């Protein structure tokens, strides 16, 4: 069928206009962002691998428990032995940076949307759009604005990973019982005090569930971003596909799965109050003394 | 009442919910009714021109059924609800005219509120909850914890400081709510159905405690309730509200003796004489029955033995109540080897409908030991039986004078 309406051309015009008129700004973002990502990479790779594995294992043990700690230890050692340590750290750095940038925007927007129904009405369809648009599509403007590399990878990742954190922040704030907010108001709390002393503490668990979701989505997008030379495990996966190298594809894919499980278990535990985790037990002991 | 005594003065306070407040207010001033305003402007009148004065150190109870506007009214006193019209003066200062900053200050220092559902922060310990108001007004940590500790002791919560609200019972949680309000050392306490969520024994306990505290602290307390007994127990003066209008203000004595309107009268009568307890709620449902034409003396005796009763209600095959049969009578029937038990039934015995009250049933029991049958108004079917003992239990909640009066009435009839 012939094309009757051509929305694509307008998008093209808009993107062209942006790249032409704001390339200075984009360059600035690119330089700052790349510095940020590379700094993180440098940090993660500067630390010896066994220290990173040790820290992750201890964190898993304290927050979740023995099983997860053993899995973390075994999985990360396996990644190292498969020779993917450097790529994994690159991926991890990109996830961290993207998640932080996403959260810095998502949480305030989520709070704003929870407070103002009008804002919520505007934000929700935008989030729907962001989540349902095929992830690959974000790579195109990312490349146009920033060419290829790590920063455009982070850019696409931020867009893709942002929505769950916004949604769950809004949900968490909306779920705070109205009588608690009223009580705070009756004691003369300002809006800011209500937010920091009542709403955010009560919404923490839900918000952390959103953070977990954002991290997981960032991981999946960071792998896809390997297509635009964002580096890390994604590039290895792509290499495997391009060369029809089943062994390499499977190995690097397996490393992604291990990283995903480790990140998921640890960040999920941050949101839940696990009374049986070794850290809580330690804390209880400390309190009693 | 001299001017200096007055702590809170409310003048023509009106609160309208909805979009077209201005139009609704104008219609209200023109004397239009609530329903008229609702249909024309889609606005609800929450509080309708309420005026009253509360003296320093007084416990002022605002009473009404749900939807009467009492909770809306108390929220106007600290402007959790923004009044549409009228004035609220606290210590002579009109708080409806206060700026946001002044209002925050009033809420932080002059009045504290206690809530029906406690409204405690679940993630904080008891002492942190109690110190909440002090924290909000910016007192430093050691100072506010010391004050909170004092309030915790006053409220009888010592030893619970480091527990979380969820670990405490409802009564204890409301003590925390009270301690939180007292920690601020306000002059005015606003208590919104503070004890309504508690079970009766704990409720009465908390009422006693509040009165003890009041003897010591002499706060000005505005107390909201839907329970007349509670209002009488706590209130120096009581205001009765209906549909957003204050119907009467007076001491408990005045309201009981000279109700100002039919509504107040009905309210007072209803709660006071316990006539809300009806046969329907008091009866023992699905009692063991004797079937006329089917049960003979032997089976009746068997039935009496299994339920350990010396009297059973008799019904026919359509479940219509026929009378009671007593153990001595059925023994006679057995001796006579009678097949039909009809002649042995006590036919002339009291029966009532479900809506009969305790008050109305009491006279029926004079001169007989018989239980009272509760029957269906339309077809006479037996629904249940009210034993005299359960009637007496209800009756002893009346005072002696009332029982004598009821008995006299019974004799006259």
XYZ file of C-alpha atoms in Angstrom:
702
model
C 0.000 0.000 0.000
C 1.115 3.500 -0.730
C 2.056 5.752 2.168
C -0.664 8.350 2.712
C 0.602 10.037 5.815
C 4.334 10.360 6.326
C 5.008 10.997 9.988
C 8.574 9.817 9.613
C 9.592 12.843 7.580
C 8.594 15.238 10.338
C 10.565 13.261 12.874
C 13.510 13.354 10.507
C 13.182 17.104 10.083
C 12.985 17.586 13.828
C 16.000 15.388 14.501
C 17.955 17.096 11.724
C 17.085 20.479 13.114
C 18.172 19.423 16.592
C 21.484 17.969 15.391
C 22.239 21.044 13.309
C 21.375 23.665 15.863
C 22.416 21.964 19.066
C 25.486 20.035 18.085
C 27.492 22.150 20.481
C 25.268 21.085 23.347
C 25.328 17.462 22.244
C 29.095 17.533 22.099
C 29.243 18.920 25.587
C 26.871 16.232 26.884
C 28.905 13.643 25.072
C 32.199 14.748 26.564
C 30.876 15.061 30.095
C 28.973 11.783 29.840
C 31.865 9.878 28.374
C 34.106 11.205 31.113
C 31.626 9.986 33.677
C 31.316 6.509 32.142
C 35.026 6.110 31.599
C 35.730 7.233 35.128
C 33.460 4.516 36.391
C 35.043 1.929 34.138
C 38.473 2.985 35.274
C 37.350 2.584 38.867
C 35.856 -0.864 38.372
C 38.772 -2.145 36.351
C 41.317 -0.512 38.605
C 40.136 -2.631 41.485
C 41.498 -6.178 41.241
C 38.862 -8.665 40.092
C 38.970 -10.672 43.323
C 38.190 -7.581 45.374
C 35.133 -6.804 43.217
C 33.956 -10.426 43.453
C 34.605 -10.428 47.183
C 32.643 -7.221 47.752
C 29.694 -8.426 45.665
C 29.669 -11.743 47.519
C 29.728 -10.061 50.920
C 26.929 -7.713 49.853
C 24.876 -10.663 48.619
C 25.484 -12.538 51.855
C 24.573 -9.626 54.116
C 21.479 -8.483 52.240
C 20.071 -11.764 50.926
C 21.729 -14.825 52.394
C 24.022 -17.766 51.897
C 22.542 -19.160 48.671
C 22.768 -15.944 46.725
C 26.268 -15.332 48.055
C 27.438 -18.711 46.769
C 25.786 -18.083 43.410
C 27.409 -14.658 43.157
C 30.829 -16.030 43.975
C 30.568 -18.953 41.550
C 28.975 -16.921 38.761
C 31.436 -14.052 38.881
C 34.411 -16.404 39.054
C 33.006 -18.220 36.019
C 32.729 -14.929 34.130
C 36.344 -14.201 34.979
C 37.492 -17.641 33.878
C 35.557 -17.361 30.596
C 37.651 -14.284 29.926
C 34.799 -11.750 30.007
C 35.869 -9.809 33.057
C 36.741 -6.608 31.263
C 33.559 -6.627 29.157
C 31.460 -7.334 32.212
C 32.944 -4.393 34.062
C 32.314 -2.166 31.038
C 28.703 -3.294 30.985
C 28.390 -2.780 34.721
C 29.770 0.739 34.465
C 27.338 1.605 31.698
C 24.450 0.178 33.731
C 25.450 2.202 36.792
C 25.770 5.454 34.938
C 22.536 4.957 32.955
C 20.622 3.956 36.063
C 21.851 6.935 38.031
C 20.941 9.356 35.224
C 17.563 7.676 34.808
C 16.775 7.800 38.539
C 17.830 11.416 38.930
C 15.082 12.250 36.455
C 12.577 9.511 37.197
C 12.105 9.972 40.935
C 11.356 13.731 40.862
C 9.039 13.239 37.882
C 7.330 10.377 39.704
C 6.807 12.524 42.792
C 5.512 15.401 40.714
C 3.078 13.135 38.882
C 1.841 11.693 42.183
C 1.109 15.183 43.513
C -0.470 16.684 40.406
C -3.112 14.662 38.551
C -2.635 16.919 35.520
C 1.050 16.050 35.316
C 0.199 12.376 35.713
C -2.214 12.592 32.789
C 0.561 13.953 30.573
C 3.344 11.711 31.866
C 1.554 8.384 31.621
C 1.035 8.227 27.854
C 4.627 9.375 27.361
C 5.805 6.496 29.551
C 3.595 4.076 27.621
C 5.181 5.326 24.447
C 8.694 4.993 25.827
C 8.104 1.464 27.034
C 6.360 0.033 24.000
C 8.506 1.588 21.273
C 10.901 -1.177 20.111
C 14.166 -0.639 21.958
C 16.246 -0.590 18.778
C 14.498 2.540 17.576
C 16.153 4.609 20.331
C 19.511 3.756 18.861
C 18.808 5.868 15.771
C 18.483 9.332 17.402
C 21.209 8.341 19.832
C 23.584 7.805 16.936
C 22.390 10.930 15.116
C 22.920 13.123 18.170
C 26.072 11.591 19.547
C 27.385 9.274 16.775
C 28.477 5.850 18.009
C 30.137 4.919 21.284
C 29.344 4.583 24.958
C 27.402 7.771 25.539
C 24.776 7.178 22.842
C 24.446 3.705 24.360
C 23.788 5.283 27.748
C 21.371 7.775 26.162
C 19.233 5.037 24.612
C 19.442 3.035 27.827
C 18.250 5.925 29.973
C 15.186 6.426 27.775
C 14.381 2.735 27.836
C 14.997 2.187 31.559
C 13.350 5.327 32.932
C 9.604 4.461 32.880
C 9.353 1.813 35.627
C 11.094 4.063 38.137
C 8.672 6.915 37.357
C 5.634 4.673 37.573
C 6.620 2.970 40.798
C 7.601 6.251 42.458
C 4.179 7.660 41.595
C 2.484 4.508 42.842
C 4.493 4.490 46.065
C 3.604 8.082 46.904
C -0.044 7.598 45.990
C -0.269 4.556 48.235
C 0.659 6.489 51.366
C -2.506 6.481 53.516
C -4.140 9.927 53.321
C -4.784 9.983 57.078
C -1.027 9.947 57.717
C -0.546 12.916 55.423
C -3.435 14.669 57.149
C -1.912 13.987 60.569
C 1.409 15.466 59.474
C -0.421 18.506 58.133
C -2.320 18.892 61.401
C 0.984 19.079 63.248
C 2.052 21.940 61.016
C 4.246 20.092 58.543
C 5.146 21.915 55.350
C 4.770 20.174 51.992
C 8.489 19.464 51.977
C 8.342 17.960 55.476
C 5.378 15.803 54.486
C 7.373 14.548 51.511
C 10.601 13.807 53.346
C 9.232 12.613 56.683
C 6.062 10.789 55.669
C 5.640 10.086 51.983
C 9.145 9.124 50.862
C 9.902 6.848 53.841
C 6.592 5.046 53.344
C 7.094 4.796 49.597
C 10.714 3.609 49.839
C 10.007 -0.063 49.219
C 7.924 0.619 46.142
C 10.480 3.094 44.816
C 13.257 0.550 45.327
C 11.208 -1.994 43.378
C 11.217 0.591 40.593
C 14.995 0.980 40.915
C 15.354 -2.776 40.559
C 13.233 -2.734 37.424
C 15.243 0.143 36.000
C 18.500 -1.689 36.571
C 17.189 -4.819 34.870
C 15.906 -2.864 31.899
C 19.193 -0.973 31.705
C 21.037 -4.282 31.547
C 18.936 -5.546 28.664
C 19.337 -2.266 26.786
C 23.051 -2.021 27.417
C 23.448 -5.360 25.633
C 21.445 -4.092 22.664
C 23.539 -0.923 22.680
C 26.477 -3.121 21.750
C 25.179 -2.591 18.197
C 26.331 1.027 18.304
C 29.723 0.265 19.723
C 28.820 0.826 23.366
C 31.264 -1.947 24.226
C 30.920 -4.533 26.946
C 29.191 -7.892 26.784
C 26.784 -6.646 24.140
C 29.574 -6.321 21.651
C 30.685 -9.887 22.350
C 27.156 -11.147 21.818
C 26.996 -9.226 18.534
C 30.358 -10.611 17.489
C 29.063 -14.093 18.115
C 25.995 -13.416 15.974
C 27.914 -11.775 13.127
C 30.446 -14.564 12.861
C 27.876 -17.267 13.508
C 30.141 -18.246 16.389
C 27.722 -20.198 18.566
C 30.286 -20.767 21.295
C 31.108 -17.092 21.727
C 27.444 -16.070 21.483
C 26.437 -18.553 24.148
C 29.303 -17.734 26.508
C 28.753 -13.999 26.382
C 24.994 -14.486 26.661
C 25.580 -16.657 29.697
C 27.706 -13.937 31.291
C 24.795 -11.508 30.776
C 22.417 -13.920 32.512
C 24.743 -14.337 35.494
C 25.161 -10.586 35.826
C 21.389 -10.125 35.559
C 20.632 -12.635 38.319
C 23.267 -11.195 40.658
C 22.063 -7.622 40.131
C 18.416 -8.610 40.447
C 18.771 -10.562 43.689
C 20.874 -7.916 45.394
C 18.790 -4.913 44.350
C 15.531 -6.702 45.075
C 16.717 -7.360 48.603
C 17.364 -3.642 49.067
C 13.652 -2.985 48.737
C 12.374 -5.726 50.978
C 12.792 -5.915 54.689
C 14.170 -9.363 55.087
C 14.149 -10.127 58.805
C 16.138 -13.294 58.207
C 19.001 -11.754 56.272
C 22.314 -11.904 58.115
C 22.511 -8.109 58.190
C 19.152 -7.726 59.964
C 20.131 -10.412 62.455
C 23.376 -8.616 63.111
C 21.498 -5.373 63.604
C 19.041 -6.972 66.020
C 21.905 -8.350 68.065
C 23.519 -4.948 68.129
C 20.286 -3.288 69.247
C 19.752 -5.727 72.103
C 23.193 -5.073 73.464
C -19.105 33.815 80.172
C -16.629 36.651 80.335
C -14.611 37.598 77.260
C -11.263 36.548 78.653
C -12.464 33.009 79.346
C -13.227 32.272 75.736
C -10.591 30.137 74.058
C -12.262 29.299 70.786
C -14.998 31.259 69.152
C -16.713 30.074 65.989
C -18.943 32.539 64.157
C -21.277 31.581 61.316
C -18.852 28.958 60.108
C -19.886 27.522 56.760
C -18.145 24.981 54.608
C -19.315 24.043 51.160
C -17.845 21.226 49.068
C -17.952 21.592 45.301
C -17.089 23.870 42.430
C -19.641 26.681 42.551
C -19.094 27.650 46.170
C -20.032 31.287 45.650
C -23.412 30.550 44.166
C -24.105 27.896 46.788
C -23.187 30.288 49.577
C -25.522 32.930 48.182
C -28.368 30.431 47.977
C -27.662 29.352 51.545
C -27.854 32.969 52.704
C -31.158 33.327 50.890
C -32.455 30.506 53.033
C -32.526 27.782 50.387
C -32.426 24.180 51.591
C -29.495 21.795 51.331
C -31.188 19.594 48.729
C -32.124 22.603 46.626
C -28.513 23.783 46.666
C -27.266 20.313 45.778
C -29.545 19.944 42.784
C -28.824 23.443 41.479
C -25.078 23.795 42.062
C -23.923 20.226 42.764
C -22.413 21.594 45.971
C -22.748 19.883 49.326
C -23.134 21.954 52.444
C -20.808 20.334 54.971
C -21.212 22.826 57.801
C -24.058 25.294 57.847
C -23.578 28.517 59.821
C -22.215 26.955 62.992
C -21.609 29.299 65.910
C -20.358 28.491 69.381
C -17.873 29.520 72.017
C -15.586 27.235 73.949
C -14.219 28.267 77.319
C -10.676 27.769 78.462
C -10.243 24.364 80.115
C -13.577 23.091 78.859
C -14.279 19.720 77.255
C -16.604 20.559 74.406
C -18.177 17.569 72.685
C -19.621 17.784 69.201
C -21.973 14.876 68.643
C -23.824 13.669 65.589
C -24.322 10.664 63.366
C -21.983 10.000 60.478
C -22.467 12.543 57.729
C -23.657 15.195 60.152
C -20.595 17.326 59.444
C -18.913 16.985 62.819
C -15.560 15.792 61.456
C -15.683 18.477 58.793
C -16.338 21.070 61.465
C -13.408 20.073 63.683
C -11.115 20.219 60.647
C -12.145 23.826 60.125
C -10.681 24.689 63.525
C -7.145 23.998 62.302
C -8.010 24.625 58.650
C -7.361 21.115 57.424
C -10.634 21.987 55.755
C -10.750 25.513 54.446
C -13.946 27.210 55.678
C -15.991 28.805 52.897
C -17.358 31.524 55.143
C -17.346 32.638 58.765
C -14.666 33.070 61.402
C -12.715 30.883 63.784
C -11.080 32.842 66.592
C -8.523 31.204 68.804
C -7.374 33.374 71.693
C -9.087 36.209 69.831
C -7.003 35.683 66.674
C -8.958 34.960 63.543
C -7.227 31.935 62.046
C -9.264 32.002 58.845
C -7.377 35.183 57.960
C -3.943 33.826 58.823
C -1.221 33.521 56.205
C 0.257 30.117 55.504
C 3.192 30.756 57.760
C 1.049 31.942 60.663
C -1.203 28.943 60.162
C 1.722 26.510 60.343
C 2.753 28.221 63.530
C -0.733 27.873 65.030
C -0.829 24.198 64.170
C 2.630 23.645 65.603
C 2.135 25.378 68.922
C -1.490 26.025 69.782
C -3.447 22.961 68.769
C -2.772 19.256 68.327
C -5.052 16.644 66.901
C -5.832 13.025 67.794
C -7.260 10.867 65.022
C -9.816 8.085 64.893
C -7.503 5.701 63.070
C -4.478 6.761 65.142
C -2.487 7.847 62.037
C 0.877 6.774 63.429
C 3.912 6.475 61.178
C 4.537 2.721 60.829
C 8.242 3.057 60.082
C 9.006 4.989 63.259
C 9.322 3.787 66.830
C 6.850 4.976 69.463
C 9.172 7.635 70.813
C 9.901 8.931 67.306
C 6.184 9.062 66.629
C 5.541 10.979 69.829
C 8.339 13.414 69.002
C 6.962 13.962 65.495
C 5.239 17.276 66.195
C 8.343 18.611 67.940
C 10.498 17.491 65.054
C 8.210 19.298 62.616
C 8.603 22.535 64.509
C 12.348 22.133 64.473
C 13.301 21.286 68.050
C 16.688 19.685 68.402
C 16.896 15.961 68.882
C 17.899 15.586 72.547
C 15.336 18.164 73.601
C 12.469 16.637 71.673
C 13.256 13.111 72.815
C 13.248 14.272 76.434
C 9.854 15.928 75.962
C 8.546 12.866 74.134
C 9.640 10.676 77.017
C 7.677 12.838 79.402
C 4.561 12.605 77.245
C 5.006 8.842 76.957
C 4.994 8.563 80.728
C 1.944 10.786 81.033
C 0.067 8.594 78.570
C 1.066 5.410 80.405
C 3.296 4.022 77.680
C 6.509 3.627 79.587
C 8.544 0.670 78.347
C 7.133 0.798 74.833
C 9.420 3.598 73.612
C 11.363 1.566 71.075
C 8.582 -0.601 69.694
C 6.846 0.001 66.387
C 3.142 0.944 66.249
C 2.174 -2.377 64.645
C 3.386 -4.188 67.770
C 0.830 -2.382 69.941
C -2.893 -2.994 70.451
C -5.457 -0.447 69.298
C -5.812 1.073 72.760
C -2.060 1.420 73.151
C -1.752 2.917 69.693
C -4.251 5.593 70.575
C -2.267 6.348 73.725
C 0.626 7.035 71.361
C -1.664 9.316 69.367
C -2.567 11.117 72.583
C 1.062 11.310 73.725
C 2.047 12.754 70.344
C -0.572 15.454 70.769
C 0.466 16.183 74.367
C 4.195 16.307 73.580
C 3.637 19.582 71.744
C 2.089 20.994 74.922
C -0.726 22.693 73.011
C -3.484 24.697 74.627
C -6.141 23.070 72.502
C -6.634 19.368 71.811
C -8.773 18.392 68.851
C -9.974 14.815 69.188
C -11.739 13.392 66.163
C -13.644 10.249 67.202
C -10.495 9.435 69.107
C -11.926 6.420 70.930
C -14.478 5.218 68.380
C -12.223 2.551 66.892
C -11.570 0.914 70.272
C -13.560 -1.917 71.813
C -15.959 -0.958 74.596
C -13.884 -1.890 77.661
C -10.737 -0.164 76.422
C -12.816 2.767 75.240
C -14.208 3.345 78.714
C -10.720 2.956 80.152
C -9.362 5.592 77.803
C -12.233 7.925 78.663
C -11.376 7.653 82.352
C -7.748 8.348 81.585
C -8.596 11.366 79.519
C -10.671 12.759 82.382
C -7.816 12.133 84.843
C -5.400 13.866 82.502
C -7.782 16.762 82.079
C -7.947 17.215 85.869
C -4.215 17.752 85.813
C -3.606 19.565 82.552
C -6.733 21.712 82.038
C -6.522 21.761 78.263
C -9.286 23.047 76.091
C -10.585 19.913 74.375
C -12.856 19.668 71.367
C -14.078 16.081 71.209
C -16.005 14.575 68.306
C -18.141 11.481 68.840
C -21.237 9.694 67.616
C -21.797 8.035 70.975
C -24.136 9.861 73.375
C -22.886 7.926 76.394
C -19.362 9.054 75.608
C -20.530 12.627 75.082
C -22.293 12.647 78.462
C -19.320 11.124 80.226
C -16.706 13.473 78.826
C -18.428 16.682 77.873
C -18.780 19.775 80.017
C -21.014 20.927 77.214
C -22.352 19.065 74.209
C -23.284 20.338 70.775
C -25.581 18.129 68.724
C -25.177 18.323 64.979
C -27.417 17.217 62.165
C -26.962 17.839 58.437
C -24.264 20.395 59.086
C -26.392 22.418 61.495
C -25.837 22.635 65.232
C -29.218 21.729 66.686
C -28.514 22.328 70.342
C -25.688 23.258 72.677
C -25.892 22.615 76.380
C -24.800 20.510 79.308
C -25.696 16.829 79.263
C -28.461 17.586 81.790
C -30.004 20.281 79.620
C -29.928 18.150 76.513
C -31.467 15.134 78.223
C -34.175 17.134 79.986
C -35.039 19.745 77.417
C -34.173 18.524 73.953
C -34.410 21.533 71.655
C -35.744 19.717 68.611
C -37.452 16.515 67.587
C -34.132 15.246 66.251
C -32.335 15.741 69.539
C -35.262 14.203 71.374
C -35.229 11.118 69.176
C -31.488 10.856 69.522
C -31.554 11.138 73.279
C -34.444 8.715 73.713
C -32.962 6.169 71.417
C -29.589 5.955 73.008
C -30.663 6.548 76.561
C -33.378 3.934 76.941
C -31.617 1.203 75.084
C -34.752 0.653 73.119
C -32.649 -0.125 70.092
C -32.345 -3.696 71.324
C -35.143 -5.622 69.644
C -36.576 -9.095 69.836
C -34.965 -9.812 66.483
C -31.490 -9.214 67.811
C -32.109 -10.861 71.165
C -33.850 -14.057 70.066
C -32.357 -17.499 69.947
C -32.731 -18.484 66.326
C -33.791 -21.956 65.150
C -34.758 -23.372 68.528
C -35.668 -27.046 68.916
C -39.385 -27.248 68.184
C -42.221 -29.693 68.732
C -44.246 -30.521 65.621
C -47.972 -30.764 66.211
C -49.581 -33.899 64.638
C -46.169 -35.534 64.358
C -44.511 -35.536 67.779
C -46.045 -37.676 70.501
C -45.255 -37.436 74.251
C -42.299 -39.831 73.965
C -40.489 -37.873 71.252
C -41.187 -34.561 73.000
C -39.547 -35.848 76.182
C -36.607 -37.048 74.127
C -36.192 -33.635 72.548
C -36.382 -31.912 75.924
C -33.727 -34.235 77.257
C -31.309 -33.565 74.372
C -31.469 -29.792 74.737
C -31.909 -29.857 78.537
C -35.001 -27.645 78.451
C -38.258 -27.936 80.347
C -40.233 -26.001 77.795
C -40.348 -26.127 73.991
C -42.237 -24.117 71.380
C -44.885 -25.980 69.364
C -45.483 -25.384 65.642
C -47.775 -26.899 63.051
C -46.731 -28.269 59.709
C -46.649 -24.739 58.223
C -44.224 -23.682 60.985
C -46.940 -21.480 62.495
C -46.449 -20.930 66.212
C -49.103 -22.690 68.353
C -47.865 -22.370 71.925
C -45.404 -23.783 74.434
C -45.373 -27.200 75.977
C -43.995 -27.675 79.511
C -42.370 -30.744 80.988
C -45.018 -31.434 83.726
C -47.766 -31.304 81.105
C -46.035 -33.687 78.723
C -45.425 -36.124 81.612
C -49.163 -36.046 82.275
C -49.794 -36.759 78.595
C -47.431 -39.694 78.725
C -49.191 -41.148 81.780
C -52.553 -40.755 80.092
C -51.055 -42.436 77.009
C -52.447 -39.594 74.952
C -51.748 -39.609 71.199
C -52.573 -35.980 70.541
C -50.573 -33.491 72.573
C -52.792 -30.541 71.662
C -54.745 -30.443 74.959
C -51.508 -30.235 76.949
C -50.111 -27.172 75.147
C -50.100 -23.786 76.876
C -51.769 -21.761 74.164
C -52.119 -18.453 75.917
C -48.523 -17.278 75.869
C -46.662 -14.169 74.763
C -45.487 -13.783 71.190
C -43.964 -10.716 69.529
C -42.620 -9.518 66.185
C -38.926 -8.961 65.551
C -39.083 -5.189 65.915
C -40.396 -5.304 69.507
C -37.943 -3.676 71.893
C -36.799 -4.877 75.294
C -38.887 -2.135 76.793
C -42.007 -3.460 75.103
C -41.323 -7.095 75.902
C -40.701 -6.630 79.624
C -44.387 -6.239 80.618
C -45.214 -9.503 78.821
C -43.108 -11.458 81.261
C -45.005 -10.462 84.412
C -46.881 -13.314 85.988
C -45.472 -16.021 83.763
C -42.260 -17.964 83.434
C -42.831 -18.494 79.753
C -40.263 -17.532 77.168
C -41.392 -15.174 74.439
C -41.954 -16.471 70.945
C -40.833 -14.259 68.059
C -43.046 -14.772 65.024
C -43.265 -13.555 61.474
C -45.720 -10.690 61.130
C -47.264 -11.966 57.876
C -47.766 -15.674 58.410
C -47.243 -16.321 62.101
C -44.294 -18.631 61.529
C -41.926 -19.098 64.434
C -38.618 -17.286 63.965
C -37.021 -17.712 67.355
C -37.428 -17.579 71.093
C -36.385 -14.926 73.625
C -35.608 -16.477 76.993
C -36.620 -14.516 80.083
C -33.043 -14.626 81.339
C -31.657 -12.833 78.291
C -34.456 -10.318 78.618
C -33.544 -9.782 82.269
C -29.896 -9.279 81.354
C -30.897 -6.508 79.001
C -33.369 -5.151 81.520
C -30.824 -4.831 84.322
C -29.077 -2.261 82.190
C -32.028 -0.049 83.039
C -31.917 1.604 86.410
C -34.225 0.498 89.218
C -36.591 3.373 88.794
C -37.167 2.493 85.180
C -37.838 -1.168 85.954
C -40.376 -0.254 88.642
C -42.009 2.098 86.201
C -42.199 -0.590 83.552
C -43.713 -3.068 86.014
C -46.320 -0.553 87.098
C -47.255 -0.050 83.490
C -47.586 -3.787 83.063
C -49.938 -4.074 86.013
C -52.110 -1.255 84.750
C -52.496 -3.067 81.487
